[in-house]
Amino acid sequence: MEQILNYIGGKLCAPTTGSFMNNINPATGAAYSQVADSDAADVAQAVIAAKGSFQAWSKMSLQNRAAVLMKIADLIDRDSDQLALAESIDQGKPVKLAKAVDIPRASANMRFFATASMHFASDSHLMEGEAINYTTRTPVGVVGCISPWNLPLYLFTWKIAPALAAGCSVVAKPSELTPMTAFLFSKLCIEAGLPDGVLNIVHGLGNKVGQAIIEHPEITAISFTGGTVTGKTIAATAAPMFKKLSLELGGKNPNIVFADCDFEKAVSTSIQSSFSNQGEICLCGSRILVERSLYDKFVSEFVNRTRELLVGDPLEEKTRVGALVSESHMNKVLGYIELAKQEGGKILCGGSRVKIEGRCEQGYFVAPTVIVGLDQNCRTNQEEIFGPVVTIMPFDSEEEAIGYANSNAYGLSATVWTENLTRAHRVAHQIKSGIIWVNCWLLRDLRTPFGGMKQSGVGREGGWEALRFFTEAKNVCIKL
Ligand code: TXE
């Protein structure tokens, strides 16, 4: 079976203990490769390599750094089918989605931050007749990037691209559930000529390798995407060490549909925002709020289209809903469906595990599920399920919709459907979320700040925010 090795000091290597873990294909339930089961000793080696490369990398010209990152992007494009297949096998998503979204976005991340770093403006402030201030930004040093399993290469590059472009050297840990594309990526880095030690990838468990990265005294900043519970653990460790922290956490995002919406667009996009990637995207709109006068029509059409979604083998082009990432995650999602029933919810479609004939018979599949009849304060509407499960609720006024939208601990994103422009602005400004989409979903401009409010995260990623995060500012004031 193929072994997924660490990438440390420019070399692919086994963990110091020599131990490996099974890497499971969630569509079949079977191990298809082995991933390094690394520990703190491997992280220590990675930090030494990262420190050793930092001076040369941070002193390299912006153009030369960008050229290496652009070369990696070219290699991602060259191998996009292989990477998409690996992403689909590792995470369970339809290969069609990996080809259309995950891999192109990974390449775009590398290109965006490579070029953005060359156009990064620095500030100066004139104190008339007194002094001139100028602000310089220098890379913070060795940073830790920890990424999740739902969009493996997409979110891995989303973190390491700005760090590398800013001149930092990196110790990265992809999720142990979906390590394959990061492993393939490390081979592309070697081929592209990324200097040894600039990027180090240490595979393994979160509470072992991840925790060792957070705790390492010579790692100055941490960029994390994952669950809110893990985010709390990381913050508790990193804060007393005065590390810079960027936490991109969970969401329970409202999708607000007013009666004056473009109905066809609202329904078709809501199917996407509910069930893409099996609902395993932190930006999915898992709470659909519909104005009462449109409620029955919307629910009927939405359920009909949900039933049409094909749950199947992720490698088949016609599949729209693949496997959930692991058996334990599938059981977590099924547990929430049972909870919804106990809380008085009515399951209009889906609601159970799906058995797929053939090679995927043991896979982790859940039918896209629509639940109505719940109130806003129940656990089903308060907690992140992170699966193909949405609730739909009616509202009678704009104020009520906004109240529902803001009524849980998360504040990552929201979607608003209305053809009334004034209302769109008014509602968007009152929703406590970091990202608001009006009459669209998941339309991403990489220049914009990305991140959540409340328990959806701390800090912002994306655009200049990400480059700033990986640098530290110094202000020089010179008397005129
Ligand atoms: O994420 P974890 P999980 C949500 C979603 C999901 C829940 C848990 O609701 O059900 O989080 O998912 C590493 N120190 N999201 O358990 O545990 C871990 O190895 C350092 C939303 O898969 O947060 C992995 O690489 N690192 C989110 C990464 O953290 C640690 C996407 C994420 O794992 C660690 C994913 C520790 N103590 C899940 N413990 C989003 N916002 O997109 C774990 N890790």
Coordinates of C-alpha atoms and ligand atoms in Angstrom, one line a residue:
M1 CA 0.0 0.0 0.0
E2 CA 1.3 3.5 -0.8
Q3 CA 2.8 5.3 2.1
I4 CA 2.1 9.0 2.7
L5 CA 5.4 10.4 3.9
N6 CA 6.4 13.6 5.6
Y7 CA 8.1 16.4 3.7
I8 CA 10.9 17.8 5.9
G9 CA 14.0 19.8 4.8
G10 CA 13.1 19.1 1.1
K11 CA 13.0 15.4 1.6
L12 CA 10.1 12.9 1.7
C13 CA 10.7 10.8 4.8
A14 CA 9.0 8.4 7.2
P15 CA 8.2 9.5 10.8
T16 CA 11.0 9.0 13.3
T17 CA 9.0 6.2 15.0
G18 CA 8.4 4.5 11.6
S19 CA 4.7 4.1 12.5
F20 CA 1.9 4.6 9.9
M21 CA -1.9 4.7 10.2
N22 CA -4.5 3.4 7.7
N23 CA -5.9 6.0 5.4
I24 CA -9.5 5.1 4.6
N25 CA -11.4 5.6 1.4
P26 CA -14.8 6.8 2.8
A27 CA -16.6 5.6 -0.3
T28 CA -15.6 2.0 0.3
G29 CA -14.8 2.0 4.0
A30 CA -11.5 0.3 3.1
A31 CA -7.9 1.4 3.8
Y32 CA -6.2 2.3 0.5
S33 CA -2.9 3.9 1.7
Q34 CA -1.0 4.5 4.9
V35 CA -0.2 7.9 6.4
A36 CA 2.7 8.8 8.6
D37 CA 1.8 8.7 12.3
S38 CA 4.3 11.4 13.3
D39 CA 4.9 13.0 16.6
A40 CA 6.6 15.9 18.4
A41 CA 10.1 14.7 17.3
D42 CA 9.1 15.1 13.7
V43 CA 7.7 18.5 14.3
A44 CA 11.0 19.5 16.0
Q45 CA 12.9 18.4 12.9
A46 CA 10.5 20.3 10.7
V47 CA 11.1 23.5 12.8
I48 CA 14.8 23.1 12.5
A49 CA 14.5 22.8 8.7
A50 CA 12.1 25.8 8.6
K51 CA 14.4 27.9 10.7
G52 CA 17.4 27.0 8.5
S53 CA 15.6 28.1 5.3
F54 CA 14.0 31.3 6.7
Q55 CA 16.9 33.8 6.2
A56 CA 17.5 33.0 2.5
W57 CA 13.7 32.6 1.7
S58 CA 12.7 35.9 3.4
K59 CA 15.6 37.7 1.8
M60 CA 14.8 36.4 -1.7
S61 CA 13.3 39.0 -4.0
L62 CA 9.5 39.1 -4.2
Q63 CA 9.8 38.3 -7.9
N64 CA 11.9 35.2 -7.3
R65 CA 9.6 33.9 -4.5
A66 CA 6.6 34.6 -6.7
A67 CA 8.1 32.7 -9.6
V68 CA 8.5 29.5 -7.5
L69 CA 4.9 29.7 -6.3
M70 CA 3.7 30.3 -9.8
K71 CA 5.7 27.2 -11.0
I72 CA 3.9 25.2 -8.3
A73 CA 0.6 26.5 -9.6
D74 CA 1.5 25.4 -13.1
L75 CA 2.3 21.9 -11.8
I76 CA -1.0 21.8 -10.0
D77 CA -2.7 22.6 -13.3
R78 CA -0.7 20.0 -15.1
D79 CA -1.6 17.3 -12.6
S80 CA -5.2 18.5 -11.9
D81 CA -6.9 15.3 -12.9
Q82 CA -4.7 13.2 -10.7
L83 CA -5.1 15.6 -7.8
A84 CA -8.9 15.8 -8.3
L85 CA -9.1 12.0 -8.2
A86 CA -6.9 11.8 -5.1
E87 CA -9.1 14.5 -3.4
S88 CA -12.2 12.6 -4.3
I89 CA -10.9 9.2 -3.0
D90 CA -9.6 10.8 0.2
Q91 CA -12.6 12.9 1.2
G92 CA -15.5 11.2 -0.5
K93 CA -16.6 14.2 -2.6
P94 CA -17.7 13.7 -6.2
V95 CA -14.7 13.8 -8.5
K96 CA -16.7 16.3 -10.7
L97 CA -16.7 18.8 -7.7
A98 CA -13.0 18.3 -7.1
K99 CA -12.2 19.0 -10.7
A100 CA -14.5 22.0 -10.8
V101 CA -13.7 23.6 -7.5
D102 CA -11.0 22.1 -5.2
I103 CA -8.1 21.8 -7.5
P104 CA -8.6 25.0 -9.6
R105 CA -9.0 26.9 -6.4
A106 CA -5.8 25.5 -5.1
S107 CA -3.9 26.7 -8.1
A108 CA -5.7 30.1 -7.9
N109 CA -4.6 30.4 -4.3
M110 CA -1.0 30.0 -5.2
R111 CA -1.2 32.4 -8.1
F112 CA -3.2 35.0 -6.2
F113 CA -0.8 35.3 -3.2
A114 CA 2.3 35.0 -5.4
T115 CA 1.2 38.0 -7.4
A116 CA -0.4 39.9 -4.5
S117 CA 2.8 39.9 -2.6
M118 CA 4.5 41.9 -5.4
H119 CA 1.8 44.6 -5.2
F120 CA 1.6 45.0 -1.5
A121 CA 1.5 48.7 -0.7
S122 CA 3.4 50.0 2.3
D123 CA 2.1 53.0 4.3
S124 CA 3.6 56.4 5.1
H125 CA 2.1 59.3 7.1
L126 CA 3.4 62.8 6.9
M127 CA 3.1 65.0 10.1
E128 CA 3.3 68.3 8.4
G129 CA 6.3 70.3 9.3
E130 CA 7.2 67.8 11.9
A131 CA 8.0 64.3 10.7
I132 CA 7.5 61.5 8.2
N133 CA 6.4 58.1 9.3
Y134 CA 6.8 55.0 7.2
T135 CA 5.6 51.4 8.0
T136 CA 7.6 48.4 7.0
R137 CA 6.3 44.8 7.1
T138 CA 8.6 41.9 7.6
P139 CA 7.8 38.2 7.6
V140 CA 7.2 36.9 11.2
G141 CA 9.4 33.8 10.8
V142 CA 8.5 30.1 11.1
V143 CA 4.7 29.7 11.1
G144 CA 2.3 26.8 11.7
C145 CA -0.6 26.0 9.2
I146 CA -3.2 23.4 10.2
S147 CA -5.9 22.6 7.7
P148 CA -9.1 20.5 7.8
W149 CA -10.5 17.6 5.8
N150 CA -13.4 19.1 4.0
L151 CA -11.6 21.0 1.2
P152 CA -8.1 19.4 1.6
L153 CA -5.8 20.9 -1.0
Y154 CA -8.0 24.1 -1.4
L155 CA -7.7 25.1 2.3
F156 CA -4.2 23.8 2.7
T157 CA -3.0 26.1 -0.1
W158 CA -5.2 28.9 1.3
K159 CA -3.0 28.9 4.3
I160 CA 0.5 28.1 3.0
A161 CA 0.3 30.3 -0.1
P162 CA 0.1 33.7 1.8
A163 CA 2.7 32.5 4.4
L164 CA 5.2 31.6 1.7
A165 CA 4.5 34.7 -0.4
A166 CA 5.0 36.8 2.7
G167 CA 8.5 35.3 3.1
C168 CA 7.7 33.0 6.1
S169 CA 8.8 29.4 6.3
V170 CA 6.1 26.9 7.2
V171 CA 5.4 23.8 9.3
A172 CA 2.1 22.5 8.0
K173 CA -0.2 19.7 9.0
P174 CA -3.1 18.6 6.8
S175 CA -5.9 16.6 8.3
E176 CA -5.1 13.0 9.0
L177 CA -8.4 12.1 7.4
T178 CA -7.4 13.5 4.0
P179 CA -3.6 13.6 3.6
M180 CA -3.1 12.4 0.1
T181 CA -3.2 15.7 -1.9
A182 CA -0.8 17.4 0.5
F183 CA 1.6 14.5 -0.1
L184 CA 1.2 14.8 -3.9
F185 CA 1.6 18.6 -3.4
S186 CA 4.9 18.1 -1.6
K187 CA 6.2 16.2 -4.7
L188 CA 5.2 19.2 -6.8
C189 CA 7.1 21.5 -4.5
I190 CA 10.3 19.5 -5.0
E191 CA 9.8 19.5 -8.7
A192 CA 9.2 23.2 -8.8
G193 CA 12.4 23.9 -6.9
L194 CA 11.0 25.2 -3.7
P195 CA 14.1 25.6 -1.5
D196 CA 14.6 22.8 1.1
G197 CA 12.9 23.5 4.4
V198 CA 10.8 26.5 3.2
L199 CA 7.7 24.2 3.4
N200 CA 7.6 21.2 5.8
I201 CA 4.6 18.9 5.9
V202 CA 4.2 16.7 9.0
H203 CA 1.4 14.2 8.8
G204 CA -0.4 12.8 11.8
L205 CA -3.0 13.2 14.5
G206 CA -4.2 16.6 15.7
N207 CA -3.7 16.0 19.4
K208 CA -0.2 14.8 18.7
V209 CA 1.4 16.6 15.7
G210 CA -1.1 19.5 15.7
Q211 CA -0.6 20.1 19.4
A212 CA 3.2 19.9 19.0
I213 CA 3.0 22.6 16.3
I214 CA 0.9 24.9 18.5
E215 CA 3.2 24.3 21.5
H216 CA 6.6 24.8 19.7
P217 CA 8.2 27.9 21.1
E218 CA 9.9 28.8 17.8
I219 CA 6.6 28.8 15.8
T220 CA 5.5 32.4 16.0
A221 CA 2.1 32.4 14.3
I222 CA -0.7 29.8 13.8
S223 CA -3.2 29.7 11.0
F224 CA -5.9 27.1 11.7
T225 CA -9.1 26.0 10.0
G226 CA -11.3 23.4 11.8
G227 CA -13.9 22.9 14.4
T228 CA -14.8 25.5 17.0
V229 CA -14.0 23.0 19.9
T230 CA -10.5 22.5 18.5
G231 CA -10.1 26.2 18.0
K232 CA -10.7 26.7 21.7
T233 CA -8.0 24.2 22.6
I234 CA -5.6 25.8 20.2
A235 CA -6.3 29.3 21.6
A236 CA -5.8 28.1 25.2
T237 CA -2.3 26.9 24.3
A238 CA -1.2 29.6 22.0
A239 CA -2.5 32.7 23.8
P240 CA -0.2 32.5 26.8
M241 CA 2.7 32.1 24.4
F242 CA 1.8 35.3 22.6
K243 CA 1.5 33.7 19.3
K244 CA -0.4 35.4 16.4
L245 CA -3.6 33.4 15.8
S246 CA -5.9 33.1 12.8
L247 CA -8.8 30.7 13.6
E248 CA -11.3 29.9 10.8
L249 CA -13.9 27.8 12.6
G250 CA -17.4 26.4 12.2
G251 CA -20.6 27.9 10.9
K252 CA -24.4 27.5 11.1
N253 CA -25.2 29.9 8.3
P254 CA -28.7 31.4 7.6
N255 CA -30.0 31.4 4.1
I256 CA -32.8 34.0 4.1
V257 CA -35.4 33.8 1.2
F258 CA -37.8 36.8 0.9
A259 CA -41.0 36.4 -1.1
D260 CA -39.8 39.0 -3.7
C261 CA -36.8 36.8 -4.6
D262 CA -36.0 35.4 -8.1
F263 CA -37.5 32.1 -7.2
E264 CA -35.7 29.8 -9.6
K265 CA -32.3 31.3 -8.7
A266 CA -33.1 31.1 -5.0
V267 CA -34.1 27.4 -5.2
S268 CA -31.4 26.2 -7.5
T269 CA -28.6 28.0 -5.6
S270 CA -30.1 26.9 -2.2
I271 CA -29.7 23.3 -3.4
Q272 CA -26.0 24.0 -4.0
S273 CA -25.5 25.9 -0.8
S274 CA -27.2 23.1 1.2
F275 CA -25.7 19.9 -0.3
S276 CA -22.4 20.7 -2.1
N277 CA -19.6 18.6 -0.8
Q278 CA -22.2 16.6 1.1
G279 CA -22.9 19.8 3.2
E280 CA -19.3 19.6 4.4
I281 CA -18.4 23.2 3.7
C282 CA -18.3 25.7 6.6
L283 CA -20.1 28.2 4.3
C284 CA -23.1 26.0 3.6
G285 CA -26.4 27.5 4.3
S286 CA -27.8 24.9 6.7
R287 CA -30.7 27.0 8.1
I288 CA -33.1 28.1 5.4
L289 CA -35.5 30.9 6.5
V290 CA -38.4 31.6 4.1
E291 CA -40.9 34.4 4.1
R292 CA -44.3 32.8 5.1
S293 CA -46.1 33.8 1.9
L294 CA -43.5 31.9 -0.2
Y295 CA -42.9 29.0 2.3
D296 CA -45.1 26.2 1.0
K297 CA -44.1 26.8 -2.6
F298 CA -40.4 27.0 -1.7
V299 CA -40.5 23.9 0.5
S300 CA -42.3 21.8 -2.1
E301 CA -39.9 22.7 -4.9
F302 CA -36.8 22.4 -2.7
V303 CA -37.8 18.9 -1.5
N304 CA -38.5 17.8 -5.1
R305 CA -35.1 18.9 -6.2
T306 CA -33.4 17.4 -3.2
R307 CA -34.9 14.0 -4.0
E308 CA -33.4 14.3 -7.5
L309 CA -29.8 14.6 -6.2
L310 CA -28.0 11.4 -7.0
V311 CA -26.2 9.9 -4.0
G312 CA -23.5 7.6 -5.3
D313 CA -20.0 6.5 -6.2
P314 CA -17.9 9.7 -6.0
L315 CA -16.0 8.6 -9.1
E316 CA -19.0 8.5 -11.3
E317 CA -19.6 11.8 -13.2
K318 CA -23.4 11.9 -12.5
T319 CA -23.0 11.6 -8.7
R320 CA -24.0 14.8 -6.9
V321 CA -23.7 13.7 -3.3
G322 CA -20.7 11.5 -2.3
A323 CA -19.6 9.9 0.9
L324 CA -19.1 11.6 4.2
V325 CA -15.5 11.9 5.3
S326 CA -15.4 9.1 7.9
E327 CA -17.6 6.6 9.7
S328 CA -17.5 8.6 12.9
H329 CA -18.5 11.8 11.0
M330 CA -21.4 9.9 9.3
N331 CA -22.6 8.7 12.7
K332 CA -22.3 12.2 14.1
V333 CA -24.6 13.5 11.2
L334 CA -27.0 10.6 11.6
G335 CA -27.1 11.3 15.4
Y336 CA -28.2 14.9 14.6
I337 CA -31.0 13.6 12.4
E338 CA -32.2 11.5 15.3
L339 CA -31.9 14.5 17.6
A340 CA -34.0 16.6 15.2
K341 CA -36.8 13.9 15.4
Q342 CA -36.7 14.0 19.2
E343 CA -36.9 17.8 19.1
G344 CA -40.1 17.6 17.1
G345 CA -38.8 18.0 13.6
K346 CA -40.5 16.4 10.6
I347 CA -38.2 14.8 8.0
L348 CA -39.6 15.6 4.6
C349 CA -36.9 13.7 2.7
G350 CA -33.7 11.7 3.3
G351 CA -33.0 11.1 7.0
S352 CA -31.0 7.9 6.8
R353 CA -27.8 6.2 5.6
V354 CA -27.8 5.2 2.0
K355 CA -26.5 1.8 0.9
I356 CA -24.8 1.9 -2.5
E357 CA -24.6 -1.3 -4.5
G358 CA -21.2 -2.6 -5.7
R359 CA -17.8 -1.3 -4.7
C360 CA -19.2 1.4 -2.4
E361 CA -21.4 -1.0 -0.4
Q362 CA -19.5 -0.3 2.9
G363 CA -19.2 3.5 2.2
Y364 CA -20.4 6.3 4.5
F365 CA -23.3 7.8 2.6
V366 CA -26.2 9.8 4.0
A367 CA -29.3 10.9 2.0
P368 CA -29.7 14.7 1.6
T369 CA -32.2 15.5 4.4
V370 CA -34.7 18.3 4.8
I371 CA -36.3 19.0 8.2
V372 CA -39.2 21.3 9.1
G373 CA -41.2 22.0 12.2
L374 CA -38.4 23.0 14.5
D375 CA -38.0 26.2 16.4
Q376 CA -34.9 28.4 16.2
N377 CA -33.6 27.6 19.7
C378 CA -33.4 23.8 19.4
R379 CA -30.0 22.2 19.3
T380 CA -30.6 21.1 15.6
N381 CA -30.7 24.8 14.7
Q382 CA -28.0 25.9 17.1
E383 CA -25.2 23.4 16.5
E384 CA -23.1 22.7 13.4
I385 CA -24.0 19.4 11.8
F386 CA -21.6 19.7 8.8
G387 CA -23.5 17.2 6.7
P388 CA -26.2 17.0 4.0
V389 CA -28.9 18.2 6.5
V390 CA -30.8 21.5 6.4
T391 CA -33.8 22.9 8.3
I392 CA -36.4 25.2 6.8
M393 CA -38.4 27.7 8.9
P394 CA -40.9 30.4 8.0
F395 CA -40.7 34.0 9.1
D396 CA -43.3 36.8 9.1
S397 CA -41.2 39.9 9.1
E398 CA -37.7 41.2 8.2
E399 CA -37.0 41.8 11.9
E400 CA -37.9 38.2 12.7
A401 CA -35.7 36.8 9.9
I402 CA -32.7 38.9 11.2
G403 CA -33.4 37.8 14.7
Y404 CA -33.4 34.1 13.7
A405 CA -30.3 34.6 11.6
N406 CA -28.4 36.2 14.5
S407 CA -29.7 33.8 17.2
N408 CA -26.8 31.3 17.5
A409 CA -23.2 31.3 18.6
Y410 CA -21.8 31.3 15.0
G411 CA -21.4 34.2 12.6
L412 CA -19.5 33.0 9.5
S413 CA -21.6 33.6 6.4
A414 CA -25.2 34.4 5.4
T415 CA -27.1 34.5 2.1
V416 CA -30.0 36.9 1.4
W417 CA -32.5 36.4 -1.6
T418 CA -34.4 39.5 -2.5
E419 CA -34.9 41.7 -5.6
N420 CA -35.3 44.8 -3.4
L421 CA -31.9 46.4 -3.3
T422 CA -32.6 48.6 -0.4
R423 CA -33.7 45.7 1.7
A424 CA -30.6 43.7 0.6
H425 CA -28.3 46.4 2.0
R426 CA -30.5 46.9 5.1
V427 CA -30.6 43.2 6.0
A428 CA -26.9 42.6 5.1
H429 CA -25.8 45.3 7.5
Q430 CA -27.8 43.8 10.4
I431 CA -26.7 40.2 10.1
K432 CA -23.7 39.4 12.4
S433 CA -21.7 37.4 10.0
G434 CA -18.3 38.0 8.4
I435 CA -19.5 37.2 4.9
I436 CA -22.9 38.1 3.3
W437 CA -23.9 36.9 -0.2
V438 CA -26.9 38.6 -1.8
N439 CA -28.6 36.6 -4.7
C440 CA -25.5 34.4 -4.9
W441 CA -23.4 31.9 -2.9
L442 CA -19.8 31.1 -2.7
L443 CA -18.8 33.8 -5.1
R444 CA -15.3 34.5 -3.9
D445 CA -13.1 37.5 -4.5
L446 CA -9.7 36.5 -3.0
R447 CA -8.9 40.1 -2.3
T448 CA -11.7 40.3 0.3
P449 CA -11.2 39.6 4.0
F450 CA -12.5 36.1 4.8
G451 CA -13.6 34.9 8.2
G452 CA -16.3 34.8 10.8
M453 CA -17.6 36.6 13.8
K454 CA -18.5 35.2 17.3
Q455 CA -17.6 31.5 17.6
S456 CA -16.9 31.2 13.8
G457 CA -13.4 32.5 14.2
V458 CA -10.8 35.0 15.1
G459 CA -8.9 37.1 12.6
R460 CA -9.4 37.3 8.8
E461 CA -7.8 35.3 6.0
G462 CA -7.7 36.1 2.4
G463 CA -6.3 39.0 0.4
W464 CA -4.1 41.6 2.1
E465 CA -5.4 40.4 5.5
A466 CA -3.7 37.1 5.0
L467 CA -0.4 38.7 3.9
R468 CA -0.6 41.1 6.8
F469 CA -1.2 38.2 9.2
F470 CA 2.1 36.6 8.2
T471 CA 4.1 39.9 8.6
E472 CA 4.8 42.2 11.5
A473 CA 4.6 46.0 11.1
K474 CA 7.3 48.4 12.2
N475 CA 6.7 52.2 12.1
V476 CA 9.7 54.5 11.7
C477 CA 9.2 58.2 12.5
I478 CA 11.8 60.6 11.2
K479 CA 12.0 64.3 12.3
L480 CA 11.9 66.7 9.4
Ligands
TXE1 O1 -12.0 19.1 12.8 P1 -10.8 19.4 13.7 P2 -12.8 17.8 12.7 C1 -16.2 21.5 11.9 C2 -17.2 20.5 11.6 C3 -16.7 19.2 12.1 C4 -16.0 19.7 13.3 C5 -14.9 18.8 13.7 O2 -18.4 20.8 12.3 O3 -17.7 18.3 12.3 O4 -15.4 20.9 13.0 O5 -14.2 18.4 12.5 C6 -6.2 19.3 13.7 N1 -4.1 21.0 18.0 N2 -15.3 21.8 10.8 O6 -12.8 17.0 14.0 O7 -10.6 18.4 14.8 C7 -6.7 18.1 12.9 O8 -5.7 17.1 12.9 C8 -3.8 21.3 16.8 C9 -15.4 23.1 10.2 O9 -12.3 17.1 11.5 O10 -10.9 20.8 14.1 C10 -7.0 18.7 11.6 O11 -5.8 18.8 10.8 N3 -4.4 20.8 15.7 C11 -14.2 23.5 9.5 C12 -7.6 20.1 11.9 O12 -7.1 20.4 13.2 C13 -5.4 19.9 16.0 C14 -13.6 22.4 8.6 C15 -9.1 20.2 11.9 O13 -9.5 19.1 12.7 C16 -5.8 19.6 17.3 C17 -13.5 21.2 9.4 C18 -5.1 20.2 18.3 N4 -5.4 19.9 19.6 C19 -14.3 20.9 10.5 N5 -6.9 18.7 17.2 C20 -14.3 24.7 8.6 N6 -14.4 25.9 9.2 O14 -14.3 24.6 7.4 C21 -7.2 18.5 15.9 N7 -6.3 19.2 15.1

